[in-house]
Short mmCIF file of C-alpha atoms in Angstrom, two decimals:
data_model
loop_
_atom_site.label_atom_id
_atom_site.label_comp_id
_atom_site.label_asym_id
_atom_site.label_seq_id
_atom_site.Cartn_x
_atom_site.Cartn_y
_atom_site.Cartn_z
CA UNK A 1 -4.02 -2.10 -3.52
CA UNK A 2 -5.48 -3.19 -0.10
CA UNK A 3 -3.75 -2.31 3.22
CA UNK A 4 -4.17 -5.68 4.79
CA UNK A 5 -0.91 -7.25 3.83
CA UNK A 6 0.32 -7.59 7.17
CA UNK A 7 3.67 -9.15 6.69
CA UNK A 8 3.34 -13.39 6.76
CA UNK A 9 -0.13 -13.78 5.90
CA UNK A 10 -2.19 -16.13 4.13
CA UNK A 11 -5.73 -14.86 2.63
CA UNK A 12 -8.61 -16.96 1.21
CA UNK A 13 -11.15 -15.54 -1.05
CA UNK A 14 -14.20 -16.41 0.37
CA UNK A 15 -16.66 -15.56 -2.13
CA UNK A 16 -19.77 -13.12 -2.33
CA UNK A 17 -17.98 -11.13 -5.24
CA UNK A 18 -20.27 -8.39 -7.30
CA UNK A 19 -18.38 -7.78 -10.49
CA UNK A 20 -19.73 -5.82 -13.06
CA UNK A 21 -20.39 -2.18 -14.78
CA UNK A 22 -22.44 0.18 -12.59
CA UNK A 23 -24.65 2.71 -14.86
CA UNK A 24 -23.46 6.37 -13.69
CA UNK A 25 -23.69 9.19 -15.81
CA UNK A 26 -22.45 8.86 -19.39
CA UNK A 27 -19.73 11.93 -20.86
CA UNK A 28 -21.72 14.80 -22.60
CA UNK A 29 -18.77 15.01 -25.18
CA UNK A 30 -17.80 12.98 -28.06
CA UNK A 31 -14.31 13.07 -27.29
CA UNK A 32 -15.33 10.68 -24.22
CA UNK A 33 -16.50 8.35 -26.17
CA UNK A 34 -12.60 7.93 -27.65
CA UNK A 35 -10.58 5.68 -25.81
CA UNK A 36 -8.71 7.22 -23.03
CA UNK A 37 -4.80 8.33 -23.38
CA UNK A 38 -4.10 5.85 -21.22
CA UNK A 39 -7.12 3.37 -22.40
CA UNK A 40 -7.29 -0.75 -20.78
CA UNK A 41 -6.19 -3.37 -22.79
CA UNK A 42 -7.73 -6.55 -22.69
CA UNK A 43 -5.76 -8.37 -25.64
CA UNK A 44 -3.09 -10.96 -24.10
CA UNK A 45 -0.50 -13.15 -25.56
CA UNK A 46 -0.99 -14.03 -29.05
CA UNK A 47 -3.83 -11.80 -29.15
CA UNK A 48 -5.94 -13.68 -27.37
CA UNK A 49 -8.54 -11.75 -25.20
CA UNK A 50 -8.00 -12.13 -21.51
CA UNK A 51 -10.07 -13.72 -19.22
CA UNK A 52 -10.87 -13.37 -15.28
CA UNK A 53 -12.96 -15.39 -12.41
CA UNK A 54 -16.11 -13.64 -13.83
CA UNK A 55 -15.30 -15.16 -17.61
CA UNK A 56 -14.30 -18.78 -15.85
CA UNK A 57 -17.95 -18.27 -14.30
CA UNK A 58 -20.22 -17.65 -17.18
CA UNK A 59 -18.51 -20.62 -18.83
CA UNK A 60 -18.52 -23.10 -16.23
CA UNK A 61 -22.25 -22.15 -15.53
CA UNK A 62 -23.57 -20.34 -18.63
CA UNK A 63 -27.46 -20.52 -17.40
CA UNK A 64 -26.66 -18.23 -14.65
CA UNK A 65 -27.01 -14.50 -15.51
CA UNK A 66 -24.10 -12.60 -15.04
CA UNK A 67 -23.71 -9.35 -17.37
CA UNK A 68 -20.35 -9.04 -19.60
CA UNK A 69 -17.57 -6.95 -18.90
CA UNK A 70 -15.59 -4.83 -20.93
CA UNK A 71 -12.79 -1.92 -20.99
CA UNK A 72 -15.62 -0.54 -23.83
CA UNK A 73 -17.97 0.07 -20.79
CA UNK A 74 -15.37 2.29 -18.69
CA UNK A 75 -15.50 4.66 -22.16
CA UNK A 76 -19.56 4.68 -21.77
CA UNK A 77 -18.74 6.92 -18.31
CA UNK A 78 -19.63 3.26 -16.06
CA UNK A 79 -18.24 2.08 -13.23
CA UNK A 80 -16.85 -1.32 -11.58
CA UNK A 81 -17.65 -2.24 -8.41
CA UNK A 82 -16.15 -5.02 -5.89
CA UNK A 83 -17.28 -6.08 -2.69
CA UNK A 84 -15.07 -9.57 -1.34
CA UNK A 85 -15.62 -10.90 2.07
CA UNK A 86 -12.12 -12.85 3.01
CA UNK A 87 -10.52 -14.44 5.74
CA UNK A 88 -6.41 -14.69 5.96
CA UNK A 89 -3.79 -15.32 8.49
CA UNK A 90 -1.05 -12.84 9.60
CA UNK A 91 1.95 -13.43 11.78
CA UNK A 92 1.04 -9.77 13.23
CA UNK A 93 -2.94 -10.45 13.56
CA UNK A 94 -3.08 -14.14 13.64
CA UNK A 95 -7.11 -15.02 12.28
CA UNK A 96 -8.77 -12.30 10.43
CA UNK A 97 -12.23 -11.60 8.86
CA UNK A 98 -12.41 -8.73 6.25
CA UNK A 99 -14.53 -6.92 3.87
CA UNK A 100 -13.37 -4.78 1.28
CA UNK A 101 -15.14 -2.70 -1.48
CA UNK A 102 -13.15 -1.54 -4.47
CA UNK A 103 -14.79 0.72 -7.37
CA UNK A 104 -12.98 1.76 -10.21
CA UNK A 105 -14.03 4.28 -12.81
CA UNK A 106 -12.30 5.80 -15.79
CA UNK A 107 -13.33 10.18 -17.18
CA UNK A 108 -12.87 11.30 -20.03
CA UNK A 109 -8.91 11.34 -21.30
CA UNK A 110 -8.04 10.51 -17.72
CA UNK A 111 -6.75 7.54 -15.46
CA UNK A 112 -8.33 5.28 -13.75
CA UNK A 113 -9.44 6.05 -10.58
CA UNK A 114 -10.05 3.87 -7.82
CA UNK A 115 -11.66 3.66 -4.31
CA UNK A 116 -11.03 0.86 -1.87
CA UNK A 117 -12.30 0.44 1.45
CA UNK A 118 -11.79 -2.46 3.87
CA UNK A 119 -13.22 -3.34 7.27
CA UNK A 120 -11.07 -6.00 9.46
CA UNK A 121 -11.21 -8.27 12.51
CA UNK A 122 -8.32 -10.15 13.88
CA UNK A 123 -8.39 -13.17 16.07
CA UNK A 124 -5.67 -10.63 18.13
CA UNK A 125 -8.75 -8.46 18.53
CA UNK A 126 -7.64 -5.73 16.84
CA UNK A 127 -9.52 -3.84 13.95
CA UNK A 128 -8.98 -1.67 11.37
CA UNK A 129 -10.79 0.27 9.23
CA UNK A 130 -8.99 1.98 6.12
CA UNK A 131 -10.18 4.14 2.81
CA UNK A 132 -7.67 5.05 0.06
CA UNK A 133 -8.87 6.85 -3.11
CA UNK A 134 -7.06 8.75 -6.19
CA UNK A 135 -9.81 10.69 -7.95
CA UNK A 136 -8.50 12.05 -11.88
CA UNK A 137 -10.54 14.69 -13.29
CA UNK A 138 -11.17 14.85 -16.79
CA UNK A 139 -8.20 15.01 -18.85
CA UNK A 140 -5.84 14.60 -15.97
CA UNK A 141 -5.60 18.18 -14.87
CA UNK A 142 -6.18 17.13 -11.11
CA UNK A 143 -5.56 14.24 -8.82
CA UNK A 144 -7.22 14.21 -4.87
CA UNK A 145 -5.38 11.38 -2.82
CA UNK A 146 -6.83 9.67 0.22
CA UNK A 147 -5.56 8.07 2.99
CA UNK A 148 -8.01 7.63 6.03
CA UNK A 149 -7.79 5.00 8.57
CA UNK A 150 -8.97 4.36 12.48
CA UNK A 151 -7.61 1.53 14.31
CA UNK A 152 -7.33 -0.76 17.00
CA UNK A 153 -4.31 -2.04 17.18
CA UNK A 154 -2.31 -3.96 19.05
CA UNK A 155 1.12 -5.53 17.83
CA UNK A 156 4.60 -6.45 17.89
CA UNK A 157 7.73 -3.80 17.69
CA UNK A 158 11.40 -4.90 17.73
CA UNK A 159 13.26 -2.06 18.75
CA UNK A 160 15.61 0.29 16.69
CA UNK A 161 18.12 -0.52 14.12
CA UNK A 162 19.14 -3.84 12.53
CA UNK A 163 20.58 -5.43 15.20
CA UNK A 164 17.41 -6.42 16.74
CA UNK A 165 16.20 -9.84 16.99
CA UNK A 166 12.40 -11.44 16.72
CA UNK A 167 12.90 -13.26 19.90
CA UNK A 168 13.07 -9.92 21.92
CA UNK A 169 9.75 -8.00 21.32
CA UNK A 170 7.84 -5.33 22.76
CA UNK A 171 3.75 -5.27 22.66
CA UNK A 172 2.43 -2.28 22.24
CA UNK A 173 -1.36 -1.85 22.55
CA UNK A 174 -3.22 1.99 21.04
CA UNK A 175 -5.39 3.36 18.65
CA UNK A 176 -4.65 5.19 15.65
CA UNK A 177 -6.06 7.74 13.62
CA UNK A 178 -4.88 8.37 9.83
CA UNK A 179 -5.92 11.36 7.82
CA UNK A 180 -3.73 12.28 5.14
CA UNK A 181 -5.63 14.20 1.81
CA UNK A 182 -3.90 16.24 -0.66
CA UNK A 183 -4.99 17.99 -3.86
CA UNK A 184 -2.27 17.92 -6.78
CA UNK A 185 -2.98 20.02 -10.50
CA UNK A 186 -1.18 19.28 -13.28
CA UNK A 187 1.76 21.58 -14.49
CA UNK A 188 3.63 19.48 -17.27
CA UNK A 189 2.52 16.24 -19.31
CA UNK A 190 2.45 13.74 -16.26
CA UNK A 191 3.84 15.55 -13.83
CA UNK A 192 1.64 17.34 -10.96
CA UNK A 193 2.40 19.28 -7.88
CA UNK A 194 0.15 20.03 -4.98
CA UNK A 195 -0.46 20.50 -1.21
CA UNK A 196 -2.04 18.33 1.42
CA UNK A 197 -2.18 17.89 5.25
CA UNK A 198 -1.14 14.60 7.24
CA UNK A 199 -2.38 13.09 10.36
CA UNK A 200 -0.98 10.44 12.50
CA UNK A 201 -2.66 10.72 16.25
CA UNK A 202 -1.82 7.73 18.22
CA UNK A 203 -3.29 7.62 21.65
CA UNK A 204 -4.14 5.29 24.61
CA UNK A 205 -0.75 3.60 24.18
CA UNK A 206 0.50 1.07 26.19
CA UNK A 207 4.13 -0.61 25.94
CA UNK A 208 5.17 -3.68 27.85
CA UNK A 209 7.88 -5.83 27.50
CA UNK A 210 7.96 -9.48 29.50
CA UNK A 211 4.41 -8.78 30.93
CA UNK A 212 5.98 -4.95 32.56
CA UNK A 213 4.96 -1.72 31.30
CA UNK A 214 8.39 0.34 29.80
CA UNK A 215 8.05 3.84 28.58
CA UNK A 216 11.30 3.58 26.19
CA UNK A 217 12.16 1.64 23.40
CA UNK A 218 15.91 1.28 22.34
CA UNK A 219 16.80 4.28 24.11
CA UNK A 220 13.63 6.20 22.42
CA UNK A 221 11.09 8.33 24.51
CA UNK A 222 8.87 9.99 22.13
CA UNK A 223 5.12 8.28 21.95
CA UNK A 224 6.18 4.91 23.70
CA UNK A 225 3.11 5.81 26.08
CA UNK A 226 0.14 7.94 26.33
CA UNK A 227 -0.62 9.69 23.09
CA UNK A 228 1.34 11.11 20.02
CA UNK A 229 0.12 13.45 17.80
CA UNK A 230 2.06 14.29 14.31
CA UNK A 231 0.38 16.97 12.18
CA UNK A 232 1.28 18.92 9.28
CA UNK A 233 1.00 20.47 5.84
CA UNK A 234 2.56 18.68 2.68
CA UNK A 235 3.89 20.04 -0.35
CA UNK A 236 3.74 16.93 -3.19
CA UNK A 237 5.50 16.70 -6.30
CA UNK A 238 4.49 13.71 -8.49
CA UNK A 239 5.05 12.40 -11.95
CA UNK A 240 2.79 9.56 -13.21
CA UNK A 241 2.99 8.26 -16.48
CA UNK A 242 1.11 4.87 -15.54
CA UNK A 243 -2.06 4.07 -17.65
CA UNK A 244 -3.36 2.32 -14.30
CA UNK A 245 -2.01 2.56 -10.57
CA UNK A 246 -3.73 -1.23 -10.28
CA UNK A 247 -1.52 -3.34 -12.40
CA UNK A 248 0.59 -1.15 -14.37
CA UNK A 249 2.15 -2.42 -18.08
CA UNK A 250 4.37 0.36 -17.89
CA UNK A 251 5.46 3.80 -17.25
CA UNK A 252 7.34 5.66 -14.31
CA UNK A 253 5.58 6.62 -10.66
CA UNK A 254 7.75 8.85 -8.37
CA UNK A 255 6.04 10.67 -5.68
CA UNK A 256 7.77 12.95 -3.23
CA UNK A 257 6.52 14.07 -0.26
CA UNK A 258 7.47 16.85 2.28
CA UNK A 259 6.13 16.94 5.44
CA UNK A 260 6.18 19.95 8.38
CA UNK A 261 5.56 18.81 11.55
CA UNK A 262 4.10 21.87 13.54
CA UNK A 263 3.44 22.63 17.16
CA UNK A 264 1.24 25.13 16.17
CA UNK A 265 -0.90 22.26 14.60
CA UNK A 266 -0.75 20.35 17.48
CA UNK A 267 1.86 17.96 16.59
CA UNK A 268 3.84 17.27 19.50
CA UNK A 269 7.39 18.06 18.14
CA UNK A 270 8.45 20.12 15.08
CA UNK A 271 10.14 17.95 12.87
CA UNK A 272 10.63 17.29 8.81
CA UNK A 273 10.45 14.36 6.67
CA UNK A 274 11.14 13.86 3.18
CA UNK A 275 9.14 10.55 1.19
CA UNK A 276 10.84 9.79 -2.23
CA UNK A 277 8.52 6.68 -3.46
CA UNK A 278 9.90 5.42 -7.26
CA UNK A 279 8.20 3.13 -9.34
CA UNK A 280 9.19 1.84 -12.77
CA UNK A 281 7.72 -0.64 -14.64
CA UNK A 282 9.07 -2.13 -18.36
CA UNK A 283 7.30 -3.72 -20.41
CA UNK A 284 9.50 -6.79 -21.86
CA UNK A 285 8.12 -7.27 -25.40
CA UNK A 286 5.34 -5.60 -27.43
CA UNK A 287 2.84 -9.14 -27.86
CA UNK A 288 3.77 -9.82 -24.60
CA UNK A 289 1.79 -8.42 -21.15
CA UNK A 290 5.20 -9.37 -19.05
CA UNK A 291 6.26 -6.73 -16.86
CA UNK A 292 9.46 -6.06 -15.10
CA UNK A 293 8.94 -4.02 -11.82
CA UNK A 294 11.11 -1.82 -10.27
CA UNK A 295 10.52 -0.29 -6.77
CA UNK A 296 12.16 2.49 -4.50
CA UNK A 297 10.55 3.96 -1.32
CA UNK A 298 13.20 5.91 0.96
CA UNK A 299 11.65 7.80 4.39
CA UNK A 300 13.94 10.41 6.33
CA UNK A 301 13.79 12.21 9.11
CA UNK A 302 15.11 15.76 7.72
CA UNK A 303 14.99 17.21 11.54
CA UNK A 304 13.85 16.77 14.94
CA UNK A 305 12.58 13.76 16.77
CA UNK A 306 9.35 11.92 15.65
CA UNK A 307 7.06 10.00 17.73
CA UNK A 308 7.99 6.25 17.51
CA UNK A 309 4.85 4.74 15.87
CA UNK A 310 5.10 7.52 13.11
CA UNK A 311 9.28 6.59 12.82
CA UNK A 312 9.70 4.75 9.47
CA UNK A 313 9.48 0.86 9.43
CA UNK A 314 8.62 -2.35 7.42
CA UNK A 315 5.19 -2.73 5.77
CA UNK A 316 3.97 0.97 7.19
CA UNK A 317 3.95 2.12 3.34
CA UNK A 318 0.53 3.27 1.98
CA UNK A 319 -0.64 -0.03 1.46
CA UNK A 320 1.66 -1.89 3.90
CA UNK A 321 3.46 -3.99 1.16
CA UNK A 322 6.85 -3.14 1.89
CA UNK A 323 8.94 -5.86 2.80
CA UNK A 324 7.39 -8.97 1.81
CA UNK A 325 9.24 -11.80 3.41
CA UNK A 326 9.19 -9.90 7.10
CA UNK A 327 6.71 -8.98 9.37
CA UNK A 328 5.20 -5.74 9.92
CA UNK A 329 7.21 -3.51 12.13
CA UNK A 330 10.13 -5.58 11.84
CA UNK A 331 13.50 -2.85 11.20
CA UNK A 332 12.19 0.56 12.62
CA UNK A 333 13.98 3.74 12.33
CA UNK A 334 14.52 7.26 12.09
CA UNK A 335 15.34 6.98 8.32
CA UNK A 336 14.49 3.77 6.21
CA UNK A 337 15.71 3.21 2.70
CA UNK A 338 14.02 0.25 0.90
CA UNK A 339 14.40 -1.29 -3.03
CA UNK A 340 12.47 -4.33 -4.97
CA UNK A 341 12.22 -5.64 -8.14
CA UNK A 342 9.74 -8.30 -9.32
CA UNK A 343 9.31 -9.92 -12.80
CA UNK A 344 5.35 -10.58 -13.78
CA UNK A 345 4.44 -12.64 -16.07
CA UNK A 346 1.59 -15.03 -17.63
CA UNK A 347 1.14 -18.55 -16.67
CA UNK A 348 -2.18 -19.24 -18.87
CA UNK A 349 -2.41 -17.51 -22.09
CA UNK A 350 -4.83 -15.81 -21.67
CA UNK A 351 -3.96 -14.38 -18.59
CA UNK A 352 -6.53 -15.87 -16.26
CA UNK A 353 -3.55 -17.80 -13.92
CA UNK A 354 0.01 -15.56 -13.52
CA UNK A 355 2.91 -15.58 -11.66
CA UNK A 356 5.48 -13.49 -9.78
CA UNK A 357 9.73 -13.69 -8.78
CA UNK A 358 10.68 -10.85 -6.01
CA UNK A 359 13.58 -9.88 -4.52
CA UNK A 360 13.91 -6.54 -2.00
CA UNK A 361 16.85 -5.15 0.51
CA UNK A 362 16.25 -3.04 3.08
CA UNK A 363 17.93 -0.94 6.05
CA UNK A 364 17.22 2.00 8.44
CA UNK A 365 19.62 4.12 10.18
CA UNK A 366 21.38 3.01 13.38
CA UNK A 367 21.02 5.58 16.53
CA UNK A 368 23.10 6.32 19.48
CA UNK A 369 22.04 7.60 22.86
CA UNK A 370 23.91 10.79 23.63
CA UNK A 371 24.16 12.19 27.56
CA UNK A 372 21.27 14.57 27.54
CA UNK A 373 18.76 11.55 26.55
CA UNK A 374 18.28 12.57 22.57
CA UNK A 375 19.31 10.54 19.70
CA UNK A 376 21.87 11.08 16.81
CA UNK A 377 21.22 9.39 13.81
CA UNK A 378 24.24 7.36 12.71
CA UNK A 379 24.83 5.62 9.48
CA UNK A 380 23.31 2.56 7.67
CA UNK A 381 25.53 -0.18 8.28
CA UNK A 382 23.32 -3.29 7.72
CA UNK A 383 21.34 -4.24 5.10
CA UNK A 384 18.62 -7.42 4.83
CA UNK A 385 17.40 -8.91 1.94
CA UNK A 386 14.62 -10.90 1.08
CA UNK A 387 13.58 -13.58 -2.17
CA UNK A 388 10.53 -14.84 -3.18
CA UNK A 389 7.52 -16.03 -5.73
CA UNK A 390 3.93 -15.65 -5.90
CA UNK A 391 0.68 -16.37 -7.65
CA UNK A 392 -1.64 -14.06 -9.09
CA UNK A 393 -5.17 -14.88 -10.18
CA UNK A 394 -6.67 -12.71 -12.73
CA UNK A 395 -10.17 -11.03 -10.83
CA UNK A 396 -10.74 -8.12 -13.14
CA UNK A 397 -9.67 -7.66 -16.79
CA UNK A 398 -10.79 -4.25 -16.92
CA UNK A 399 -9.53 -3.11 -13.84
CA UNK A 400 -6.52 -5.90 -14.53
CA UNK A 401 -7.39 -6.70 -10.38
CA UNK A 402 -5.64 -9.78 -9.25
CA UNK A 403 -5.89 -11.71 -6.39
CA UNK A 404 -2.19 -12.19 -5.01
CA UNK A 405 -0.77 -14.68 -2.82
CA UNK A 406 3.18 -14.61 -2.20
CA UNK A 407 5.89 -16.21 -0.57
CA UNK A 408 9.02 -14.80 0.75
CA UNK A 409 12.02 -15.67 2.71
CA UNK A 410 14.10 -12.81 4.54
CA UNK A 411 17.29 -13.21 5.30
CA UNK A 412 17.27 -12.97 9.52
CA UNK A 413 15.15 -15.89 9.26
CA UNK A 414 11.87 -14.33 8.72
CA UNK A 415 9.60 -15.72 6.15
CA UNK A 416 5.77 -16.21 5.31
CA UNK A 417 2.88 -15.92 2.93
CA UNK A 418 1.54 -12.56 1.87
CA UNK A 419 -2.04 -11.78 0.44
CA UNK A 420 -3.16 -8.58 -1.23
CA UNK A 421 -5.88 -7.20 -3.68
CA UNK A 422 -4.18 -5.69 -6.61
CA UNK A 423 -0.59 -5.69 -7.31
CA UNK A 424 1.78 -5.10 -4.51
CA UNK A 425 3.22 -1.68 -6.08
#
């Protein structure tokens, strides 16, 4: 759930971890007191009750005082609050220091809603400060999403297309503002619709390539320098059946997106994209907590030309984990289609130690320069896949938080570790 996986990167847990229930206000209601529709469950294979870092804890050092933790406290109207302090290592940021914060809460008949907040340093002196949140009311009837970030950040860009290589980058050096918030209701069992506004406003940007300053990139003008502002109103339609958006067991997530880029809002083009993000998730027997995970997240440009930082590209999902086995801004394009599937499953049996197999393709659309210096978008005529495995060490049962470290090889010769908080989707 954390936007630092910056494609190739290696995180270590460094310690300084506050687990535990937070007293808030408890339900008024006796119907909170009832498990949840979509309640946590803490019973692994065999029955036998799971177990996280906290658990290994209090029983390698049972003097020290450490409250219990249970999914019976998130019914009592409490909360469960993280704070890690980490370092890692990123192809795109080289050393980093972090801190994140992560609180998740459950209301009555509702899902589980989280906050998670993280404040990096890289040895590439870049830093980046990010919030995400998806609030549930009671009973489900409304879900507010957050996405709010402000950055420093230099990095790496390839060009457009698949035909690009590593060896031929260009740096590009700005700062970034995110603010993307919508409101959805529910209108069906599971299935909400809303509307939002989005953000991207890139400015101070600087784009050199062997040590000279260029103000195109594969042909493309639009936000290679100076500033770039995309801003717009969203119309949302999502269907979530998923008990929890941490570490889902099962159940369907597809979220579509459409966005209006307005000159009247100050967005330097008018142009429309279209986000279709699909998640599936199957559960692969009923004693058993193994998961098969099924992923699709498609971006297209629908009209008009956007600026090139907000064109699609590997690991600029929500929580930059698309495309494990590449780095971060490797394929870039003006329309990006993108599919995984990884098998979970249980390495201890009771759930403390697990494991991950991935595989994922992706491609974006090729362009051609036309006389009057625009771009038509062409077809998708290349496609790159990558393999690999992970670990996953179990850091919350009730939230079902693990700490992930992953390994993937990409077909164009890119390859490297990955580290995230939570599940990658």
């Amino acid at each position: 759930m954390l936007q630092v996986n910056r494609k190739g990167s290696l995180g270590l847990l460094l310690g300084g971890l506050l687990s535990g229930p937070v007293s808030a206000q408890a339900p008024d209601t006796a119907a909170a007191m009832a498990p949840p529709r979509h309640s946590v469950q803490l019973v692994g294979v065999g029955r036998r009750p799971q177990q996280d870092v906290v658990d290994l804890y209090r029983t390698l050092f049972p003097k020290t005082h450490m409250a219990a933790h249970d999914s019976a406290a998130l019914g009592q109207g409490r909360k469960f609050v993280w704070v890690i302090p980490a370092i890692g290592y990123t192809q795109q940021t080289r050393l980093l220091a972090q801190l994140t914060g992560n609180v998740a809460f459950q209301r009555a008949g509702a899902n589980m809603s989280t906050l998670v907040s993280a404040l990096s340093y890289t040895q590439n002196k870049q830093i980046i400060l990010t919030a995400t949140s998806s609030i549930w009311n009671p009973g489900n009837r409304f879900n507010w999403v957050g996405d709010w970030r402000v950055m420093h950040y230099p990095q790496s860009t390839y060009g457009l297309g698949m035909h690009t290589s590593l060896d031929r980058a260009v740096l590009m050096d700005y700062n970034y503002l995110r603010v993307y918030q919508s409101g959805l209701r529910n209108i069906s069992k599971d299935l909400y619709a809303g509307l939002g506004y989005q953000l991207d406003y890139h400015w101070d940007i600087v784009s050199r390539s062997d040590g000279q300053e260029v103000d195109r990139i594969s042909y493309y003008q639009d936000g290679v320098r100076g500033e770039s502002v995309s801003s717009g109103p969203t119309m949302s339609l999502l269907y979530d059946s998923r008990g929890n958006s941490i570490n889902p067991l099962g159940g369907t997530y597809v979220n579509t997106v459409l966005r209006f880029n307005s000159q009247w809002l100050g967005s330097d083009n008018n142009y429309q994209t279209l986000l279709v993000d699909a998640r599936h998730y199957i559960k692969l027997a009923p004693t058993s907590q193994d998961v098969l995970a099924l992923w699709s997240y498609n971006a297209l440009t629908l009209h008009g030309n956007p600026p090139f930082l907000d064109l699609p590209s590997t690991g600029w999902d929500t929580y930059s984990n698309m495309g494990r086995g590449f780095i971060q801004g490797r394929f870039r394009g003006k329309n990006l289609l993108y599919a995984e599937a990884e098998y979970r499953f249980g390495i201890t049996r009771n759930r403390l130690l697990g494991g991950v197999v991935f595989g994922n393709a992706q491609t974006v659309s090729e362009n051609s320069p036309l006389a009057s210096g625009t771009l038509l978008t062409a077809r998708f005529d290349k496609v790159v896949p990558a393999i690999g495995a992970g670990l996953r060490l179990n850091l919350n049962k009730v939230s079902r938080t693990n700490l992930s470290v992953d390994y993937g090889i990409g077909a164009d010769g890119s390859r490297g570790l990955a580290f995230n908080l939570g599940e990658v989707f």
